[in-house]
């Protein structure tokens, strides 16, 4: 069972780690420091304005599906779902849903990364009763949350909550050629 679980997790996470950001996409720069003039005529500078994600350009245009009647690509009693449920200590219905959504999450992630460019620091899928994609960014990005409706046939209509967390948290993975200290 260990090898099977490792295989499931590898498939579910391989796409997350391999998604890159298209550097050719132009991204609007955040507002630079703005000068304000005080009552005595001296200039004061304020903190830079936060960069915000344009969720309208991320939106898929799909309508959310009814989760209770959704036809998942994995049978609820399949070995993949059972292993996922055991590993994450959850019921099989939640495991079936989370496995499907996590495997389709690159669809949403790539759209957000197109806007973030070098403001992106890392991301993670939180597997719990409510699966969510947390995208860690540099501190100049405004924190926000968005419920993305997946459009690809594999998970069409399922909802993936996305959380933008401007905490600068770096991922655990090492860059190509980087040595562990």
Short mmCIF file of C-alpha atoms in Angstrom, two decimals:
data_model
loop_
_atom_site.label_atom_id
_atom_site.label_comp_id
_atom_site.label_asym_id
_atom_site.label_seq_id
_atom_site.Cartn_x
_atom_site.Cartn_y
_atom_site.Cartn_z
CA UNK A 1 0.00 0.00 0.00
CA UNK A 2 2.92 2.36 0.68
CA UNK A 3 4.07 2.28 -2.93
CA UNK A 4 0.52 2.84 -4.16
CA UNK A 5 0.06 5.83 -1.86
CA UNK A 6 3.40 7.23 -2.92
CA UNK A 7 2.31 6.87 -6.53
CA UNK A 8 -0.97 8.71 -5.85
CA UNK A 9 0.77 11.52 -4.03
CA UNK A 10 3.40 11.77 -6.72
CA UNK A 11 0.73 12.11 -9.40
CA UNK A 12 -1.24 14.64 -7.36
CA UNK A 13 1.76 16.79 -6.53
CA UNK A 14 3.92 16.44 -9.63
CA UNK A 15 1.96 19.04 -11.53
CA UNK A 16 2.04 21.49 -8.63
CA UNK A 17 5.81 21.54 -8.50
CA UNK A 18 6.30 21.70 -12.25
CA UNK A 19 4.04 24.63 -13.10
CA UNK A 20 6.11 27.58 -14.15
CA UNK A 21 5.33 31.18 -14.74
CA UNK A 22 5.21 32.49 -18.28
CA UNK A 23 7.74 35.31 -18.09
CA UNK A 24 6.54 36.75 -21.41
CA UNK A 25 3.25 37.88 -19.89
CA UNK A 26 3.20 41.51 -18.98
CA UNK A 27 2.20 42.18 -15.41
CA UNK A 28 1.21 45.57 -14.10
CA UNK A 29 3.69 46.85 -11.53
CA UNK A 30 2.40 47.90 -8.12
CA UNK A 31 2.12 51.59 -7.47
CA UNK A 32 5.39 53.09 -6.32
CA UNK A 33 5.74 55.22 -3.23
CA UNK A 34 3.47 58.21 -3.40
CA UNK A 35 4.38 61.58 -1.99
CA UNK A 36 1.87 63.42 0.11
CA UNK A 37 2.25 67.02 1.18
CA UNK A 38 1.60 67.79 4.83
CA UNK A 39 0.07 71.02 6.13
CA UNK A 40 3.53 72.53 6.63
CA UNK A 41 4.44 71.93 2.97
CA UNK A 42 6.96 69.09 3.50
CA UNK A 43 6.73 65.93 1.47
CA UNK A 44 5.91 62.68 3.22
CA UNK A 45 6.07 59.27 1.62
CA UNK A 46 3.55 56.54 2.16
CA UNK A 47 4.06 52.80 1.90
CA UNK A 48 3.81 51.26 -1.58
CA UNK A 49 0.31 50.29 -2.66
CA UNK A 50 -0.40 46.55 -2.66
CA UNK A 51 -0.55 44.67 -5.94
CA UNK A 52 -3.93 43.01 -6.33
CA UNK A 53 -4.92 39.95 -8.30
CA UNK A 54 -7.48 40.62 -11.03
CA UNK A 55 -9.83 37.73 -10.25
CA UNK A 56 -12.04 38.59 -13.24
CA UNK A 57 -9.21 37.54 -15.56
CA UNK A 58 -8.71 34.33 -13.57
CA UNK A 59 -12.40 33.36 -13.60
CA UNK A 60 -13.27 30.35 -15.74
CA UNK A 61 -16.84 31.34 -16.51
CA UNK A 62 -18.10 27.90 -15.40
CA UNK A 63 -21.02 27.44 -13.05
CA UNK A 64 -20.34 25.51 -9.82
CA UNK A 65 -21.49 21.89 -9.94
CA UNK A 66 -23.61 20.27 -7.26
CA UNK A 67 -21.05 18.32 -5.25
CA UNK A 68 -23.53 15.72 -3.94
CA UNK A 69 -24.51 14.55 -7.44
CA UNK A 70 -21.15 15.08 -9.19
CA UNK A 71 -19.81 12.18 -11.26
CA UNK A 72 -16.19 11.96 -10.13
CA UNK A 73 -13.48 10.35 -12.30
CA UNK A 74 -12.59 8.09 -9.35
CA UNK A 75 -15.05 5.61 -7.83
CA UNK A 76 -15.59 6.28 -4.14
CA UNK A 77 -14.43 2.76 -3.30
CA UNK A 78 -11.41 2.79 -5.65
CA UNK A 79 -8.02 2.04 -4.14
CA UNK A 80 -6.78 5.58 -4.94
CA UNK A 81 -9.63 7.16 -2.98
CA UNK A 82 -9.31 4.70 -0.09
CA UNK A 83 -5.55 5.31 0.17
CA UNK A 84 -6.05 9.07 0.00
CA UNK A 85 -8.73 8.92 2.73
CA UNK A 86 -6.48 6.83 4.97
CA UNK A 87 -3.41 9.01 4.43
CA UNK A 88 -5.20 12.31 5.10
CA UNK A 89 -7.52 10.81 7.74
CA UNK A 90 -10.81 11.82 6.10
CA UNK A 91 -14.00 10.17 4.86
CA UNK A 92 -14.04 8.70 1.36
CA UNK A 93 -16.45 11.30 -0.08
CA UNK A 94 -14.10 14.12 0.96
CA UNK A 95 -11.09 12.14 -0.28
CA UNK A 96 -12.77 11.54 -3.65
CA UNK A 97 -13.51 15.26 -3.99
CA UNK A 98 -10.09 16.45 -2.79
CA UNK A 99 -8.19 13.99 -4.98
CA UNK A 100 -10.05 15.19 -8.05
CA UNK A 101 -9.72 18.90 -7.24
CA UNK A 102 -6.04 18.65 -6.30
CA UNK A 103 -5.19 16.89 -9.55
CA UNK A 104 -6.94 19.68 -11.51
CA UNK A 105 -5.52 22.56 -9.46
CA UNK A 106 -2.84 23.50 -12.02
CA UNK A 107 -5.59 25.03 -14.16
CA UNK A 108 -6.21 27.73 -11.55
CA UNK A 109 -2.61 27.99 -10.35
CA UNK A 110 -1.24 28.81 -13.79
CA UNK A 111 -3.74 31.65 -14.25
CA UNK A 112 -2.72 33.26 -10.96
CA UNK A 113 0.99 32.76 -11.63
CA UNK A 114 0.61 34.60 -14.94
CA UNK A 115 -0.28 37.69 -12.91
CA UNK A 116 2.16 37.27 -10.05
CA UNK A 117 5.39 36.69 -11.98
CA UNK A 118 8.29 37.32 -9.57
CA UNK A 119 5.87 38.13 -6.72
CA UNK A 120 5.20 34.38 -6.34
CA UNK A 121 7.20 32.58 -3.63
CA UNK A 122 5.50 29.17 -3.22
CA UNK A 123 2.18 27.35 -3.02
CA UNK A 124 0.56 24.43 -1.26
CA UNK A 125 -2.65 22.44 -1.32
CA UNK A 126 -4.29 22.18 2.09
CA UNK A 127 -6.10 18.85 2.32
CA UNK A 128 -8.85 19.06 4.90
CA UNK A 129 -12.64 19.10 4.96
CA UNK A 130 -12.36 22.12 2.66
CA UNK A 131 -9.46 21.72 0.24
CA UNK A 132 -7.79 24.98 -0.73
CA UNK A 133 -4.88 26.24 -2.75
CA UNK A 134 -2.70 28.65 -0.76
CA UNK A 135 -0.38 30.80 -2.87
CA UNK A 136 2.40 32.49 -0.93
CA UNK A 137 3.60 35.79 -2.36
CA UNK A 138 5.89 38.69 -1.60
CA UNK A 139 4.53 41.16 0.97
CA UNK A 140 3.59 43.74 -1.70
CA UNK A 141 0.62 41.62 -2.85
CA UNK A 142 -2.79 42.19 -1.27
CA UNK A 143 -4.17 39.22 0.66
CA UNK A 144 -7.34 37.86 -0.91
CA UNK A 145 -9.48 34.78 -1.42
CA UNK A 146 -11.36 33.53 -4.48
CA UNK A 147 -13.48 30.46 -5.23
CA UNK A 148 -12.28 29.23 -8.62
CA UNK A 149 -14.65 26.99 -10.60
CA UNK A 150 -12.64 24.42 -12.56
CA UNK A 151 -13.37 24.31 -16.30
CA UNK A 152 -11.40 21.29 -17.54
CA UNK A 153 -13.54 18.19 -18.20
CA UNK A 154 -11.63 16.22 -15.54
CA UNK A 155 -13.12 18.32 -12.69
CA UNK A 156 -15.52 20.65 -14.53
CA UNK A 157 -17.66 22.65 -12.12
CA UNK A 158 -15.84 21.70 -8.92
CA UNK A 159 -14.76 24.64 -6.77
CA UNK A 160 -11.19 25.23 -5.62
CA UNK A 161 -10.84 28.00 -3.02
CA UNK A 162 -7.67 30.03 -3.63
CA UNK A 163 -6.03 32.01 -0.84
CA UNK A 164 -3.38 34.64 -1.58
CA UNK A 165 -1.09 34.86 1.43
CA UNK A 166 1.54 37.65 1.19
CA UNK A 167 3.93 36.16 3.74
CA UNK A 168 6.94 35.53 1.50
CA UNK A 169 7.04 31.85 2.54
CA UNK A 170 9.39 29.85 0.35
CA UNK A 171 8.69 26.25 -0.60
CA UNK A 172 10.60 23.29 0.79
CA UNK A 173 11.84 22.14 -2.63
CA UNK A 174 15.40 22.91 -3.69
CA UNK A 175 16.11 24.57 -7.01
CA UNK A 176 17.79 22.52 -9.72
CA UNK A 177 21.40 22.00 -8.76
CA UNK A 178 20.97 23.45 -5.26
CA UNK A 179 22.66 21.44 -2.53
CA UNK A 180 21.09 20.80 0.87
CA UNK A 181 23.18 22.31 3.66
#
